[in-house]
Amino acid sequence: MMDWLLFGLFLTLMLAGVPIAVAMGLAGVAVVAVADFGMLSLPTNVYTGVAKYPLMAIPVFVIAGLIFERAGVAAGIVRFVSAIVGQRRGSLAIVAVLVAMIMGGISGSGPADSAAVGAVMLPSMLKAGYPRAFTASVIASAGSTGILIPPSIALIIYSLLVPAASVPALFAAGIIPGILVGVALILMAWWLSVRNGFEADVSEARPPFWQSLREAAWGLAAPVIILGGMRSGLFTPTEAAVVAVFYGIFVGTVINRQLGWNDIWKVFVEAAEISSVIMIIIALASVFAWASSTLSTFDRLAQTVLGTGLSETGMLLMIQGLLLVAGMFLDAISIYFIFLPLLVPIAMHFQWDLVWFGVIITMNLALGQFTPPMGVNLMVTCRMAGIGMDSTLRWVLWMVLAMGSTVLLVTFVPELALWLPRHLGYL
């Protein structure tokens, strides 16, 4: 009875248009009240939901991403990547994906990555003759690599909910799949550009390589400092975020001189707003998770699912489909809190590696970030391009196909995710 109340109320509130976090929180509170679990437990659960050391990295990485965006780093990286790719048909689409992959190594957020790359690449791609819908689709799909290539806010939260998977192991496991996704998106974007004759004017001179490298060097060094520092043991992922912020402030104020103290203050305000939304979702979702855990709801659901007799392959495909659909409508944090209590027992039953499992879950969520009708990355780029999401269907479904193929590849070849963390000694 309590299980029906928990999920029934949650679904009713969600369908009524109540924000996901509020719907989860209210459903959890209702169950605590009706089941007499003790209302005084609610403040404790809200506090313990956010009072975790790894979560400190989230607001700081948000600050780092915003600072690098405002410091003009993205523009320098664009020129450097353009110098490598050269001027040819489809070159700007390739550049957009590569820049998003590099910026993802700084921001750790798909929407932030899409916004930063869109601000720089959208005008130049439109000027070169790319359709607005195609441009928005490419940038939104490229931005999804932001939660795969470390540092990744999504992987930090997964580690918080699944302690058996450490943050360093997850970060290392996300690198090769993130690169494979980037390669798949590059090939698809290039093929579509050639097929449709985009960027016909390739007469513009290629940027000088060494000059563009010098301009981009400070930005390119950021992922190396972040990941290298964690690998060498100089600092933890949380401390790496702080290092990234101070490094970004130094680049923006001393090197590029595009950041003033007023700009830095605005970055802190915007980062506080973004981070507060994330933390509110985590806090309210913690109430929902605690209520469902106390009721043993997901244990019974897991046993029911396992009782269907699906094979290991069938179970994997079912989970992939479930997460893809969920990712179209829900944000990654909410999906983790809703589905991980169900999926982790299933993974343990089949003895799946929880680091690899976290990567394929995150890949599916990344895929959902640019899949209509509610892909958050696509919302960002469509708003920047001034178009409706329906106009992107012709293009974005090709990008979904490219990334979906990579998800299946990593699903059935786990070593693509596990080789690097094992080689680095994290497993």
Tab-separated table of N, CA and C in Angstrom, residues 93-149:
chain	number	residue	atom	x	y	z
A	93	ALA	N	31.779	21.757	-38.348
A	93	ALA	CA	31.025	20.766	-37.566
A	93	ALA	C	31.980	19.883	-36.779
A	94	ILE	N	33.095	19.504	-37.406
A	94	ILE	CA	34.119	18.705	-36.717
A	94	ILE	C	34.721	19.506	-35.574
A	95	VAL	N	35.028	20.780	-35.839
A	95	VAL	CA	35.607	21.653	-34.812
A	95	VAL	C	34.671	21.772	-33.620
A	96	ALA	N	33.366	21.910	-33.873
A	96	ALA	CA	32.389	22.061	-32.791
A	96	ALA	C	32.427	20.870	-31.836
A	97	VAL	N	32.517	19.659	-32.394
A	97	VAL	CA	32.543	18.460	-31.547
A	97	VAL	C	33.852	18.390	-30.768
A	98	LEU	N	34.964	18.663	-31.421
A	98	LEU	CA	36.264	18.599	-30.742
A	98	LEU	C	36.365	19.634	-29.621
A	99	VAL	N	35.874	20.836	-29.880
A	99	VAL	CA	35.917	21.883	-28.853
A	99	VAL	C	35.038	21.484	-27.669
A	100	ALA	N	33.871	20.899	-27.955
A	100	ALA	CA	32.986	20.456	-26.870
A	100	ALA	C	33.655	19.390	-26.017
A	101	MET	N	34.406	18.502	-26.641
A	101	MET	CA	35.110	17.460	-25.884
A	101	MET	C	36.163	18.079	-24.973
A	102	ILE	N	36.891	19.073	-25.481
A	102	ILE	CA	37.918	19.724	-24.656
A	102	ILE	C	37.273	20.517	-23.523
A	103	MET	N	36.222	21.273	-23.840
A	103	MET	CA	35.534	22.061	-22.819
A	103	MET	C	34.863	21.167	-21.788
A	104	GLY	N	34.432	19.966	-22.214
A	104	GLY	CA	33.845	19.019	-21.266
A	104	GLY	C	34.838	18.589	-20.202
A	105	GLY	N	36.134	18.661	-20.544
A	105	GLY	CA	37.169	18.351	-19.572
A	105	GLY	C	37.395	19.454	-18.564
A	106	ILE	N	36.576	20.510	-18.647
A	106	ILE	CA	36.675	21.623	-17.705
A	106	ILE	C	35.380	21.804	-16.928
A	107	SER	N	34.240	21.777	-17.649
A	107	SER	CA	32.961	22.126	-17.015
A	107	SER	C	32.300	20.957	-16.306
A	108	GLY	N	32.349	19.740	-16.892
A	108	GLY	CA	31.703	18.582	-16.286
A	108	GLY	C	30.197	18.571	-16.414
A	109	SER	N	29.640	19.453	-17.240
A	109	SER	CA	28.188	19.564	-17.362
A	109	SER	C	27.804	19.653	-18.832
A	110	GLY	N	26.827	18.852	-19.264
A	110	GLY	CA	26.368	18.866	-20.643
A	110	GLY	C	25.757	20.187	-21.073
A	111	PRO	N	24.768	20.723	-20.336
A	111	PRO	CA	24.175	22.010	-20.719
A	111	PRO	C	25.191	23.153	-20.726
A	112	ALA	N	26.093	23.175	-19.730
A	112	ALA	CA	27.113	24.231	-19.683
A	112	ALA	C	28.050	24.119	-20.881
A	113	ASP	N	28.426	22.889	-21.229
A	113	ASP	CA	29.287	22.651	-22.381
A	113	ASP	C	28.596	23.125	-23.658
A	114	SER	N	27.314	22.782	-23.808
A	114	SER	CA	26.549	23.183	-25.000
A	114	SER	C	26.456	24.701	-25.109
A	115	ALA	N	26.215	25.361	-23.985
A	115	ALA	CA	26.094	26.824	-23.994
A	115	ALA	C	27.420	27.485	-24.349
A	116	ALA	N	28.520	26.994	-23.767
A	116	ALA	CA	29.836	27.591	-24.019
A	116	ALA	C	30.244	27.416	-25.477
A	117	VAL	N	30.064	26.204	-26.014
A	117	VAL	CA	30.441	25.947	-27.404
A	117	VAL	C	29.500	26.675	-28.353
A	118	GLY	N	28.209	26.699	-28.023
A	118	GLY	CA	27.233	27.380	-28.861
A	118	GLY	C	27.509	28.859	-28.994
A	119	ALA	N	27.956	29.480	-27.901
A	119	ALA	CA	28.231	30.913	-27.932
A	119	ALA	C	29.338	31.254	-28.920
A	120	VAL	N	30.301	30.337	-29.080
A	120	VAL	CA	31.436	30.588	-29.959
A	120	VAL	C	31.192	30.065	-31.376
A	121	MET	N	30.637	28.844	-31.471
A	121	MET	CA	30.541	28.172	-32.767
A	121	MET	C	29.290	28.526	-33.557
A	122	LEU	N	28.203	28.842	-32.880
A	122	LEU	CA	26.939	29.076	-33.583
A	122	LEU	C	27.047	30.194	-34.623
A	123	PRO	N	27.576	31.379	-34.274
A	123	PRO	CA	27.661	32.445	-35.285
A	123	PRO	C	28.518	32.062	-36.489
A	124	SER	N	29.675	31.437	-36.231
A	124	SER	CA	30.570	31.103	-37.347
A	124	SER	C	29.979	30.001	-38.223
A	125	MET	N	29.275	29.037	-37.640
A	125	MET	CA	28.673	27.966	-38.438
A	125	MET	C	27.518	28.503	-39.280
A	126	LEU	N	26.725	29.393	-38.714
A	126	LEU	CA	25.632	29.992	-39.490
A	126	LEU	C	26.186	30.837	-40.633
A	127	LYS	N	27.271	31.567	-40.356
A	127	LYS	CA	27.894	32.395	-41.385
A	127	LYS	C	28.435	31.534	-42.522
A	128	ALA	N	28.885	30.327	-42.197
A	128	ALA	CA	29.436	29.423	-43.215
A	128	ALA	C	28.352	28.700	-43.999
A	129	GLY	N	27.086	28.898	-43.636
A	129	GLY	CA	25.992	28.320	-44.411
A	129	GLY	C	25.355	27.079	-43.832
A	130	TYR	N	25.728	26.701	-42.621
A	130	TYR	CA	25.067	25.557	-41.982
A	130	TYR	C	23.641	25.951	-41.580
A	131	PRO	N	22.660	25.060	-41.770
A	131	PRO	CA	21.296	25.354	-41.307
A	131	PRO	C	21.267	25.474	-39.778
A	132	ARG	N	20.377	26.308	-39.280
A	132	ARG	CA	20.279	26.504	-37.833
A	132	ARG	C	19.955	25.191	-37.115
A	133	ALA	N	19.048	24.406	-37.676
A	133	ALA	CA	18.637	23.161	-37.024
A	133	ALA	C	19.794	22.167	-36.955
A	134	PHE	N	20.572	22.074	-38.031
A	134	PHE	CA	21.735	21.184	-38.040
A	134	PHE	C	22.770	21.641	-37.027
A	135	THR	N	23.033	22.936	-37.003
A	135	THR	CA	24.027	23.488	-36.075
A	135	THR	C	23.627	23.226	-34.630
A	136	ALA	N	22.364	23.482	-34.300
A	136	ALA	CA	21.883	23.235	-32.936
A	136	ALA	C	21.990	21.762	-32.579
A	137	SER	N	21.721	20.867	-33.525
A	137	SER	CA	21.780	19.426	-33.272
A	137	SER	C	23.204	18.962	-33.003
A	138	VAL	N	24.146	19.451	-33.816
A	138	VAL	CA	25.557	19.039	-33.658
A	138	VAL	C	26.110	19.524	-32.323
A	139	ILE	N	25.868	20.784	-31.979
A	139	ILE	CA	26.415	21.334	-30.741
A	139	ILE	C	25.779	20.672	-29.523
A	140	ALA	N	24.466	20.412	-29.570
A	140	ALA	CA	23.789	19.762	-28.443
A	140	ALA	C	24.317	18.352	-28.226
A	141	SER	N	24.502	17.606	-29.318
A	141	SER	CA	25.019	16.235	-29.181
A	141	SER	C	26.465	16.251	-28.709
A	142	ALA	N	27.257	17.194	-29.214
A	142	ALA	CA	28.652	17.294	-28.775
A	142	ALA	C	28.734	17.656	-27.299
A	143	GLY	N	27.819	18.497	-26.835
A	143	GLY	CA	27.810	18.886	-25.429
A	143	GLY	C	27.568	17.725	-24.489
A	144	SER	N	26.961	16.652	-25.001
A	144	SER	CA	26.687	15.491	-24.137
A	144	SER	C	27.968	14.817	-23.667
A	145	THR	N	29.083	15.030	-24.376
A	145	THR	CA	30.350	14.444	-23.922
A	145	THR	C	30.821	15.072	-22.612
A	146	GLY	N	30.203	16.211	-22.222
A	146	GLY	CA	30.607	16.893	-21.001
A	146	GLY	C	30.391	16.074	-19.742
A	147	ILE	N	29.442	15.110	-19.780
A	147	ILE	CA	29.227	14.290	-18.582
A	147	ILE	C	29.913	12.930	-18.694
A	148	LEU	N	30.679	12.722	-19.769
A	148	LEU	CA	31.426	11.478	-19.921
A	148	LEU	C	32.914	11.705	-19.717
A	149	ILE	N	33.450	12.730	-20.406
A	149	ILE	CA	34.867	13.040	-20.265
A	149	ILE	C	35.078	13.779	-18.947
